[in-house]
Amino acid sequence: MNRHGTMIVVTEQPRTGRRPGRPDTRETILAVARAKFAAAGFDKTSVRAIATQAGVDSALVHHYFGTKRELFVAAIALPTDPSKVLDRVAAADLEELGATLLGAVLAVWDSENGESVIAAFRGMISGGDTTLISTFLMQIVLKDIADRVDEPQGSAPLRVNLVASQMAGLLVTRHILELEPLASMPTERIIASVAPTLQRYLTGDLD
Amino acid sequence: MNRHGTMIVVTEQPRTGRRPGRPDTRETILAVARAKFAAAGFDKTSVRAIATQAGVDSALVHHYFGTKRELFVAAIALPTDPSKVLDRVAAADLEELGATLLGAVLAVWDSENGESVIAAFRGMISGGDTTLISTFLMQIVLKDIADRVDEPQGSAPLRVNLVASQMAGLLVTRHILELEPLASMPTERIIASVAPTLQRYLTGDLD
């Protein structure tokens, strides 16, 4: 019985790769995680605090969702798993990082899931849940990259901020404002024009 | 008497440089202009069509508002007059254009009117009135610049699209997502990091 006093039947899509667990526990953990990440950000939110508020043990949270980053990705319910894309980027040579990252992200936006990703971005921009999108950018998409480009030491946060700025702006102008010719341009031409920007932000001189 | 049957007294701020005209006619023209620019874009909207729908002569529209671009700026009711900023940018040497544009725009965002400008951008991103913001970017902010950077011929639209992408992304990451260190960084450091990007988009090799 739900809180309206009606019997409901939950039919779930099969989830691959993890034991399903009781749906209500999973959903409770996700709802708590989403609220806590949005309120306090990624660093200040612990798996333990999420577990406590959800009334479960931390070990169960890890068992269901894996790492804190994986829990975050599950909580924001992206239609695509960023790790698939990002593992490929992480494998790129340092001097190819700009072009590889740009190619990977443009491919996601142009994919069948692209519309949902763009809608999620747009919703977060307008809605005020900016902590979630900042966390997604800095802790999920750009974290491993930041670890590789901290030269000189301490420069990595600015480097990945600048990369985020160009990527976000490309999404806004190509997919939301649909400025021409950018909106209709094949990805190879965009990569040719924009990858040098990202590469300079990642490994070039910034002053 | 207004349409609710109450007597109202309109006290207007003094408008410099133009005769005030009857407030209701002015407001009608602005409302029609806003709707038409949003629906059809800048190029496909004529002053004549706006005048006709507002029930006035084109000459009166020009008399009240000046050029079509000035009418557009009045219609979107920006808290700041872009021509003041843009005239300074237009006077810059070609090789200083990136830094000058960036400095001018960052100064607006950090000014007392900045919050309203950013709120307007955010509202347009979320609301779906993207034609208005695209028009503002391409026809108002970047039009005169485009005329100067069409080398090789035909490259100007892509060049200013790319400039728009980096500027929009900077606004999103610095002022909406407030990524650190970008959000707290003095403008001179941002100019040092980002102006070379804009300059390359404006006058550099894009392939």
Tab-separated table of C-alpha atoms in Angstrom:
chain	number	residue	atom	x	y	z
A	1	MET	CA	0.000	0.000	0.000
A	2	ASN	CA	1.355	3.462	-0.791
A	3	ARG	CA	0.613	6.581	1.240
A	4	HIS	CA	-2.610	7.149	-0.675
A	5	GLY	CA	-3.837	3.771	0.494
A	6	THR	CA	-3.742	2.113	-2.914
A	7	MET	CA	-1.911	-1.088	-3.767
A	8	ILE	CA	0.820	-0.493	-6.375
A	9	VAL	CA	2.908	-2.941	-8.326
A	10	VAL	CA	6.448	-1.879	-9.162
A	11	THR	CA	7.748	-3.337	-12.400
A	12	GLU	CA	11.374	-2.483	-12.894
A	13	GLN	CA	13.473	-2.588	-16.059
A	14	PRO	CA	16.174	-5.216	-15.579
A	15	ARG	CA	19.364	-3.564	-14.302
A	16	THR	CA	22.565	-5.017	-15.659
A	17	GLY	CA	25.722	-5.548	-13.678
A	18	ARG	CA	24.388	-5.092	-10.145
A	19	ARG	CA	22.139	-7.039	-7.849
A	20	PRO	CA	18.797	-5.253	-7.876
A	21	GLY	CA	18.040	-5.092	-4.134
A	22	ARG	CA	14.702	-3.883	-2.814
A	23	PRO	CA	13.529	-1.063	-5.098
A	24	ASP	CA	12.353	1.143	-2.266
A	25	THR	CA	15.725	1.018	-0.505
A	26	ARG	CA	17.586	1.837	-3.722
A	27	GLU	CA	15.242	4.713	-4.505
A	28	THR	CA	15.494	6.060	-0.974
A	29	ILE	CA	19.284	6.068	-1.170
A	30	LEU	CA	19.181	7.824	-4.557
A	31	ALA	CA	16.721	10.458	-3.362
A	32	VAL	CA	18.800	11.167	-0.252
A	33	ALA	CA	21.999	11.282	-2.314
A	34	ARG	CA	20.491	13.694	-4.844
A	35	ALA	CA	19.282	16.030	-2.097
A	36	LYS	CA	22.579	15.956	-0.203
A	37	PHE	CA	24.781	16.412	-3.275
A	38	ALA	CA	22.611	19.332	-4.383
A	39	ALA	CA	22.689	20.978	-0.973
A	40	ALA	CA	26.292	20.487	0.082
A	41	GLY	CA	28.228	19.551	-3.060
A	42	PHE	CA	30.303	16.480	-3.755
A	43	ASP	CA	33.264	16.878	-1.398
A	44	LYS	CA	31.194	17.721	1.674
A	45	THR	CA	28.742	14.861	1.169
A	46	SER	CA	29.851	11.501	2.578
A	47	VAL	CA	28.482	8.089	1.684
A	48	ARG	CA	28.173	7.500	5.423
A	49	ALA	CA	25.902	10.560	5.842
A	50	ILE	CA	23.742	9.439	2.922
A	51	ALA	CA	23.509	5.933	4.354
A	52	THR	CA	22.588	7.209	7.807
A	53	GLN	CA	19.829	9.444	6.496
A	54	ALA	CA	18.520	6.637	4.271
A	55	GLY	CA	18.480	4.329	7.300
A	56	VAL	CA	20.936	1.789	5.872
A	57	ASP	CA	24.572	0.791	6.335
A	58	SER	CA	27.310	2.437	4.224
A	59	ALA	CA	28.349	-1.002	3.018
A	60	LEU	CA	24.926	-1.470	1.450
A	61	VAL	CA	25.260	1.837	-0.426
A	62	HIS	CA	28.626	0.741	-1.810
A	63	HIS	CA	27.205	-2.686	-2.608
A	64	TYR	CA	24.344	-1.172	-4.610
A	65	PHE	CA	26.139	1.721	-6.297
A	66	GLY	CA	29.915	1.331	-6.053
A	67	THR	CA	32.028	4.432	-5.399
A	68	LYS	CA	30.779	7.867	-4.358
A	69	ARG	CA	31.262	9.036	-7.947
A	70	GLU	CA	29.182	6.132	-9.255
A	71	LEU	CA	26.512	6.910	-6.679
A	72	PHE	CA	26.485	10.511	-7.874
A	73	VAL	CA	26.069	9.454	-11.507
A	74	ALA	CA	23.217	7.128	-10.507
A	75	ALA	CA	21.613	9.925	-8.465
A	76	ILE	CA	21.482	12.392	-11.343
A	77	ALA	CA	20.052	9.649	-13.576
A	78	LEU	CA	21.987	10.459	-16.743
A	79	PRO	CA	20.762	8.532	-19.763
A	80	THR	CA	24.332	7.567	-20.587
A	81	ASP	CA	27.154	6.216	-18.449
A	82	PRO	CA	29.968	8.788	-18.541
A	83	SER	CA	32.635	6.274	-17.549
A	84	LYS	CA	32.397	4.547	-20.927
A	85	VAL	CA	33.239	7.808	-22.671
A	86	LEU	CA	35.722	9.030	-20.103
A	87	ASP	CA	37.813	5.869	-19.947
A	88	ARG	CA	38.635	6.435	-23.599
A	89	VAL	CA	39.588	10.045	-22.903
A	90	ALA	CA	41.750	9.000	-19.953
A	91	ALA	CA	43.704	6.673	-22.253
A	92	ALA	CA	44.652	9.485	-24.669
A	93	ASP	CA	48.159	10.916	-24.888
A	94	LEU	CA	48.554	14.220	-23.069
A	95	GLU	CA	49.101	16.155	-26.291
A	96	GLU	CA	45.916	14.628	-27.768
A	97	LEU	CA	43.775	15.246	-24.698
A	98	GLY	CA	41.971	18.342	-26.018
A	99	ALA	CA	40.900	16.757	-29.304
A	100	THR	CA	40.011	13.430	-27.665
A	101	LEU	CA	37.867	15.010	-24.950
A	102	LEU	CA	36.100	17.255	-27.438
A	103	GLY	CA	35.438	14.386	-29.855
A	104	ALA	CA	34.059	12.192	-27.073
A	105	VAL	CA	31.740	14.862	-25.703
A	106	LEU	CA	30.497	15.988	-29.122
A	107	ALA	CA	29.716	12.336	-29.886
A	108	VAL	CA	27.550	12.097	-26.753
A	109	TRP	CA	25.639	15.282	-27.635
A	110	ASP	CA	25.008	14.007	-31.170
A	111	SER	CA	24.006	10.524	-29.965
A	112	GLU	CA	20.468	9.301	-29.356
A	113	ASN	CA	20.951	10.210	-25.684
A	114	GLY	CA	22.180	13.685	-26.539
A	115	GLU	CA	18.801	15.343	-26.284
A	116	SER	CA	18.292	14.090	-22.724
A	117	VAL	CA	21.775	15.207	-21.716
A	118	ILE	CA	21.178	18.671	-23.167
A	119	ALA	CA	17.750	18.893	-21.558
A	120	ALA	CA	19.288	17.958	-18.201
A	121	PHE	CA	21.939	20.663	-18.607
A	122	ARG	CA	19.336	23.226	-19.570
A	123	GLY	CA	17.123	22.281	-16.651
A	124	MET	CA	19.989	22.579	-14.199
A	125	ILE	CA	21.027	25.982	-15.610
A	126	SER	CA	17.521	27.333	-15.251
A	127	GLY	CA	16.477	25.517	-12.114
A	128	GLY	CA	19.178	26.512	-9.696
A	129	ASP	CA	20.487	23.004	-9.047
A	130	THR	CA	23.854	24.268	-10.143
A	131	THR	CA	25.732	22.285	-7.512
A	132	LEU	CA	24.762	19.068	-9.269
A	133	ILE	CA	26.040	20.208	-12.641
A	134	SER	CA	29.193	21.762	-11.176
A	135	THR	CA	29.871	18.505	-9.392
A	136	PHE	CA	29.228	16.531	-12.535
A	137	LEU	CA	31.653	18.674	-14.521
A	138	MET	CA	34.439	18.961	-11.986
A	139	GLN	CA	34.230	15.632	-10.123
A	140	ILE	CA	33.043	13.275	-12.839
A	141	VAL	CA	33.949	14.578	-16.294
A	142	LEU	CA	37.122	16.496	-15.502
A	143	LYS	CA	38.532	14.869	-12.340
A	144	ASP	CA	40.858	12.349	-13.973
A	145	ILE	CA	41.932	14.922	-16.525
A	146	ALA	CA	42.734	17.431	-13.775
A	147	ASP	CA	45.057	14.902	-12.174
A	148	ARG	CA	47.084	14.813	-15.409
A	149	VAL	CA	47.408	18.540	-16.144
A	150	ASP	CA	48.560	20.051	-12.849
A	151	GLU	CA	51.697	21.595	-14.388
A	152	PRO	CA	52.824	23.947	-12.910
A	153	GLN	CA	51.512	22.557	-9.644
A	154	GLY	CA	48.227	24.119	-8.579
A	155	SER	CA	47.191	25.117	-12.109
A	156	ALA	CA	44.833	22.168	-12.695
A	157	PRO	CA	41.640	23.699	-11.229
A	158	LEU	CA	41.877	26.748	-13.487
A	159	ARG	CA	42.797	24.577	-16.484
A	160	VAL	CA	39.737	22.369	-16.151
A	161	ASN	CA	37.505	25.376	-15.330
A	162	LEU	CA	38.547	26.895	-18.649
A	163	VAL	CA	37.932	23.613	-20.465
A	164	ALA	CA	34.488	23.469	-18.856
A	165	SER	CA	33.811	27.035	-19.988
A	166	GLN	CA	34.533	26.266	-23.642
A	167	MET	CA	32.605	22.972	-23.560
A	168	ALA	CA	29.580	24.535	-21.837
A	169	GLY	CA	29.617	27.409	-24.306
A	170	LEU	CA	29.751	25.025	-27.229
A	171	LEU	CA	26.740	23.173	-25.877
A	172	VAL	CA	24.860	26.452	-25.401
A	173	THR	CA	25.646	27.907	-28.823
A	174	ARG	CA	25.482	24.710	-30.911
A	175	HIS	CA	22.619	22.862	-29.236
A	176	ILE	CA	20.509	25.439	-27.382
A	177	LEU	CA	20.879	28.736	-29.260
A	178	GLU	CA	21.619	26.788	-32.463
A	179	LEU	CA	23.805	29.524	-33.899
A	180	GLU	CA	24.718	29.002	-37.530
A	181	PRO	CA	27.060	27.769	-38.922
A	182	LEU	CA	28.067	26.066	-35.658
A	183	ALA	CA	24.813	24.154	-35.190
A	184	SER	CA	25.017	22.413	-38.576
A	185	MET	CA	28.768	21.919	-38.770
A	186	PRO	CA	30.253	18.408	-38.868
A	187	THR	CA	32.086	17.492	-35.682
A	188	GLU	CA	35.464	17.168	-37.440
A	189	ARG	CA	35.415	20.851	-38.366
A	190	ILE	CA	34.447	21.831	-34.829
A	191	ILE	CA	37.268	19.717	-33.464
A	192	ALA	CA	39.707	21.389	-35.862
A	193	SER	CA	38.611	24.830	-34.675
A	194	VAL	CA	38.134	24.241	-30.953
A	195	ALA	CA	40.531	21.447	-29.925
A	196	PRO	CA	43.546	23.823	-29.954
A	197	THR	CA	41.696	25.971	-27.400
A	198	LEU	CA	41.141	23.013	-25.088
A	199	GLN	CA	44.698	21.793	-25.561
A	200	ARG	CA	46.103	25.213	-24.631
A	201	TYR	CA	43.859	25.341	-21.543
A	202	LEU	CA	45.056	21.858	-20.535
A	203	THR	CA	48.768	22.013	-21.202
A	204	GLY	CA	49.660	25.485	-22.525
A	205	ASP	CA	50.808	28.726	-21.001
A	206	LEU	CA	47.866	30.550	-19.431
A	207	ASP	CA	49.415	33.923	-18.623
B	1	MET	CA	-8.219	55.778	-18.093
B	2	ASN	CA	-6.637	52.386	-18.545
B	3	ARG	CA	-8.449	49.238	-19.641
B	4	HIS	CA	-9.468	48.477	-16.046
B	5	GLY	CA	-11.294	51.800	-15.943
B	6	THR	CA	-9.006	53.498	-13.451
B	7	MET	CA	-7.209	56.731	-14.023
B	8	ILE	CA	-3.447	56.269	-14.059
B	9	VAL	CA	-0.666	58.786	-14.076
B	10	VAL	CA	2.421	57.750	-15.988
B	11	THR	CA	5.618	59.258	-14.652
B	12	GLU	CA	8.423	58.384	-16.983
B	13	GLN	CA	12.148	58.612	-16.369
B	14	PRO	CA	13.447	61.311	-18.682
B	15	ARG	CA	14.665	59.649	-21.877
B	16	THR	CA	17.669	61.295	-23.367
B	17	GLY	CA	18.039	61.948	-27.054
B	18	ARG	CA	14.518	61.006	-28.187
B	19	ARG	CA	11.121	62.608	-28.001
B	20	PRO	CA	9.028	60.586	-25.559
B	21	GLY	CA	5.826	60.114	-27.583
B	22	ARG	CA	2.631	58.625	-26.165
B	23	PRO	CA	3.539	55.840	-23.743
B	24	ASP	CA	0.886	53.443	-24.985
B	25	THR	CA	2.038	53.711	-28.593
B	26	ARG	CA	5.646	53.153	-27.576
B	27	GLU	CA	4.723	50.147	-25.460
B	28	THR	CA	2.581	48.684	-28.225
B	29	ILE	CA	5.454	48.958	-30.685
B	30	LEU	CA	7.859	47.329	-28.207
B	31	ALA	CA	5.474	44.478	-27.446
B	32	VAL	CA	4.890	43.798	-31.145
B	33	ALA	CA	8.634	44.011	-31.846
B	34	ARG	CA	9.472	41.586	-29.024
B	35	ALA	CA	6.927	39.060	-30.252
B	36	LYS	CA	8.004	39.309	-33.875
B	37	PHE	CA	11.738	39.139	-33.176
B	38	ALA	CA	11.173	36.110	-30.949
B	39	ALA	CA	9.011	34.339	-33.517
B	40	ALA	CA	10.873	35.061	-36.749
B	41	GLY	CA	14.339	36.277	-35.776
B	42	PHE	CA	16.055	39.524	-36.609
B	43	ASP	CA	16.604	39.272	-40.351
B	44	LYS	CA	13.085	38.138	-41.191
B	45	THR	CA	11.419	40.802	-39.092
B	46	SER	CA	10.980	44.172	-40.791
B	47	VAL	CA	10.326	47.504	-39.146
B	48	ARG	CA	7.486	47.912	-41.628
B	49	ALA	CA	5.810	44.688	-40.428
B	50	ILE	CA	6.158	45.761	-36.811
B	51	ALA	CA	4.720	49.185	-37.613
B	52	THR	CA	1.786	47.691	-39.503
B	53	GLN	CA	0.874	45.315	-36.690
B	54	ALA	CA	1.225	48.106	-34.125
B	55	GLY	CA	-1.071	50.283	-36.252
B	56	VAL	CA	1.472	53.042	-36.835
B	57	ASP	CA	3.688	54.298	-39.648
B	58	SER	CA	7.263	52.940	-40.044
B	59	ALA	CA	8.554	56.497	-39.809
B	60	LEU	CA	7.106	56.777	-36.310
B	61	VAL	CA	8.915	53.582	-35.242
B	62	HIS	CA	12.203	54.969	-36.531
B	63	HIS	CA	11.440	58.307	-34.915
B	64	TYR	CA	10.870	56.687	-31.526
B	65	PHE	CA	13.556	54.005	-31.586
B	66	GLY	CA	16.086	54.677	-34.358
B	67	THR	CA	17.416	51.706	-36.334
B	68	LYS	CA	16.098	48.161	-36.306
B	69	ARG	CA	18.996	47.184	-34.055
B	70	GLU	CA	18.151	49.959	-31.612
B	71	LEU	CA	14.519	48.880	-31.671
B	72	PHE	CA	15.607	45.334	-30.857
B	73	VAL	CA	17.701	46.504	-27.902
B	74	ALA	CA	14.761	48.561	-26.630
B	75	ALA	CA	12.437	45.565	-27.069
B	76	ILE	CA	14.517	43.222	-24.945
B	77	ALA	CA	14.802	45.935	-22.273
B	78	LEU	CA	18.410	45.365	-21.288
B	79	PRO	CA	19.418	47.264	-18.163
B	80	THR	CA	22.480	48.570	-19.969
B	81	ASP	CA	22.932	50.096	-23.421
B	82	PRO	CA	25.263	47.788	-25.362
B	83	SER	CA	26.295	50.487	-27.824
B	84	LYS	CA	28.278	52.305	-25.125
B	85	VAL	CA	30.354	49.203	-24.551
B	86	LEU	CA	30.513	48.107	-28.161
B	87	ASP	CA	31.639	51.424	-29.595
B	88	ARG	CA	34.789	51.082	-27.522
B	89	VAL	CA	35.309	47.546	-28.810
B	90	ALA	CA	34.775	48.671	-32.395
B	91	ALA	CA	37.547	51.244	-31.981
B	92	ALA	CA	40.129	48.615	-30.960
B	93	ASP	CA	42.938	47.510	-33.273
B	94	LEU	CA	42.273	44.202	-34.975
B	95	GLU	CA	45.047	42.436	-33.058
B	96	GLU	CA	43.613	43.715	-29.752
B	97	LEU	CA	40.023	42.799	-30.550
B	98	GLY	CA	39.895	39.597	-28.456
B	99	ALA	CA	41.223	41.208	-25.286
B	100	THR	CA	39.170	44.384	-25.752
B	101	LEU	CA	35.901	42.525	-26.319
B	102	LEU	CA	36.531	40.219	-23.377
B	103	GLY	CA	37.448	43.097	-21.072
B	104	ALA	CA	34.367	45.061	-22.067
B	105	VAL	CA	31.980	42.143	-21.569
B	106	LEU	CA	33.511	41.031	-18.267
B	107	ALA	CA	33.162	44.628	-17.043
B	108	VAL	CA	29.420	44.555	-17.826
B	109	TRP	CA	28.933	41.248	-15.987
B	110	ASP	CA	30.776	42.591	-12.946
B	111	SER	CA	28.923	45.931	-13.010
B	112	GLU	CA	25.850	46.816	-10.988
B	113	ASN	CA	23.759	45.801	-14.020
B	114	GLY	CA	25.544	42.481	-14.343
B	115	GLU	CA	23.071	40.538	-12.282
B	116	SER	CA	20.157	41.614	-14.485
B	117	VAL	CA	22.083	40.757	-17.648
B	118	ILE	CA	22.947	37.311	-16.295
B	119	ALA	CA	19.385	36.725	-15.122
B	120	ALA	CA	18.114	37.685	-18.584
B	121	PHE	CA	20.546	35.231	-20.209
B	122	ARG	CA	19.559	32.487	-17.801
B	123	GLY	CA	15.876	33.135	-18.379
B	124	MET	CA	16.296	32.992	-22.141
B	125	ILE	CA	18.305	29.749	-21.936
B	126	SER	CA	15.636	28.073	-19.854
B	127	GLY	CA	12.572	29.682	-21.357
B	128	GLY	CA	12.967	28.871	-24.995
B	129	ASP	CA	13.187	32.452	-26.241
B	130	THR	CA	16.467	31.517	-27.795
B	131	THR	CA	15.850	33.565	-30.934
B	132	LEU	CA	16.078	36.744	-28.884
B	133	ILE	CA	19.398	35.849	-27.340
B	134	SER	CA	20.815	34.519	-30.615
B	135	THR	CA	19.810	37.760	-32.283
B	136	PHE	CA	21.314	39.775	-29.483
B	137	LEU	CA	24.608	37.935	-29.764
B	138	MET	CA	24.907	37.798	-33.534
B	139	GLN	CA	23.194	41.022	-34.648
B	140	ILE	CA	23.994	43.370	-31.785
B	141	VAL	CA	27.118	42.281	-29.926
B	142	LEU	CA	29.045	40.626	-32.729
B	143	LYS	CA	27.759	42.260	-35.943
B	144	ASP	CA	30.335	45.042	-36.268
B	145	ILE	CA	33.072	42.660	-35.230
B	146	ALA	CA	31.992	40.135	-37.868
B	147	ASP	CA	32.350	42.802	-40.530
B	148	ARG	CA	36.021	43.190	-39.559
B	149	VAL	CA	37.091	39.546	-39.368
B	150	ASP	CA	35.808	38.016	-42.619
B	151	GLU	CA	39.260	36.820	-43.683
B	152	PRO	CA	39.297	34.527	-45.620
B	153	GLN	CA	35.990	35.678	-47.060
B	154	GLY	CA	33.012	33.783	-45.640
B	155	SER	CA	34.753	32.822	-42.395
B	156	ALA	CA	33.201	35.574	-40.264
B	157	PRO	CA	30.023	33.712	-39.202
B	158	LEU	CA	32.005	30.768	-37.816
B	159	ARG	CA	34.536	33.122	-36.197
B	160	VAL	CA	31.905	35.036	-34.261
B	161	ASN	CA	29.985	31.824	-33.429
B	162	LEU	CA	33.144	30.516	-31.781
B	163	VAL	CA	33.647	33.801	-29.928
B	164	ALA	CA	30.042	33.571	-28.736
B	165	SER	CA	30.637	30.000	-27.559
B	166	GLN	CA	33.612	30.963	-25.374
B	167	MET	CA	31.857	34.067	-24.005
B	168	ALA	CA	28.637	32.186	-23.229
B	169	GLY	CA	30.610	29.413	-21.564
B	170	LEU	CA	32.499	31.906	-19.449
B	171	LEU	CA	29.227	33.426	-18.310
B	172	VAL	CA	27.828	29.970	-17.481
B	173	THR	CA	30.870	28.717	-15.580
B	174	ARG	CA	31.902	31.972	-13.827
B	175	HIS	CA	28.519	33.485	-13.038
B	176	ILE	CA	25.954	30.669	-13.027
B	177	LEU	CA	27.796	27.486	-12.028
B	178	GLU	CA	30.353	29.603	-10.135
B	179	LEU	CA	33.171	27.130	-10.683
B	180	GLU	CA	36.274	27.876	-8.656
B	181	PRO	CA	38.802	29.354	-9.187
B	182	LEU	CA	37.148	31.016	-12.198
B	183	ALA	CA	34.303	32.620	-10.242
B	184	SER	CA	36.621	34.474	-7.850
B	185	MET	CA	39.408	35.301	-10.268
B	186	PRO	CA	40.226	38.948	-11.076
B	187	THR	CA	39.296	39.916	-14.620
B	188	GLU	CA	42.916	40.606	-15.628
B	189	ARG	CA	43.825	36.956	-15.074
B	190	ILE	CA	40.800	35.774	-17.017
B	191	ILE	CA	41.721	38.085	-19.860
B	192	ALA	CA	45.269	36.722	-19.843
B	193	SER	CA	43.961	33.158	-20.086
B	194	VAL	CA	41.014	33.564	-22.447
B	195	ALA	CA	41.807	36.521	-24.732
B	196	PRO	CA	44.223	34.437	-26.868
B	197	THR	CA	41.325	32.035	-27.536
B	198	LEU	CA	39.074	34.844	-28.733
B	199	GLN	CA	41.854	36.406	-30.776
B	200	ARG	CA	42.533	33.100	-32.533
B	201	TYR	CA	38.826	32.649	-33.263
B	202	LEU	CA	38.690	36.196	-34.684
B	203	THR	CA	41.854	36.389	-36.753
B	204	GLY	CA	43.706	33.083	-36.511
B	205	ASP	CA	43.795	29.889	-38.512
B	206	LEU	CA	40.745	27.768	-37.710
B	207	ASP	CA	41.645	24.519	-39.460
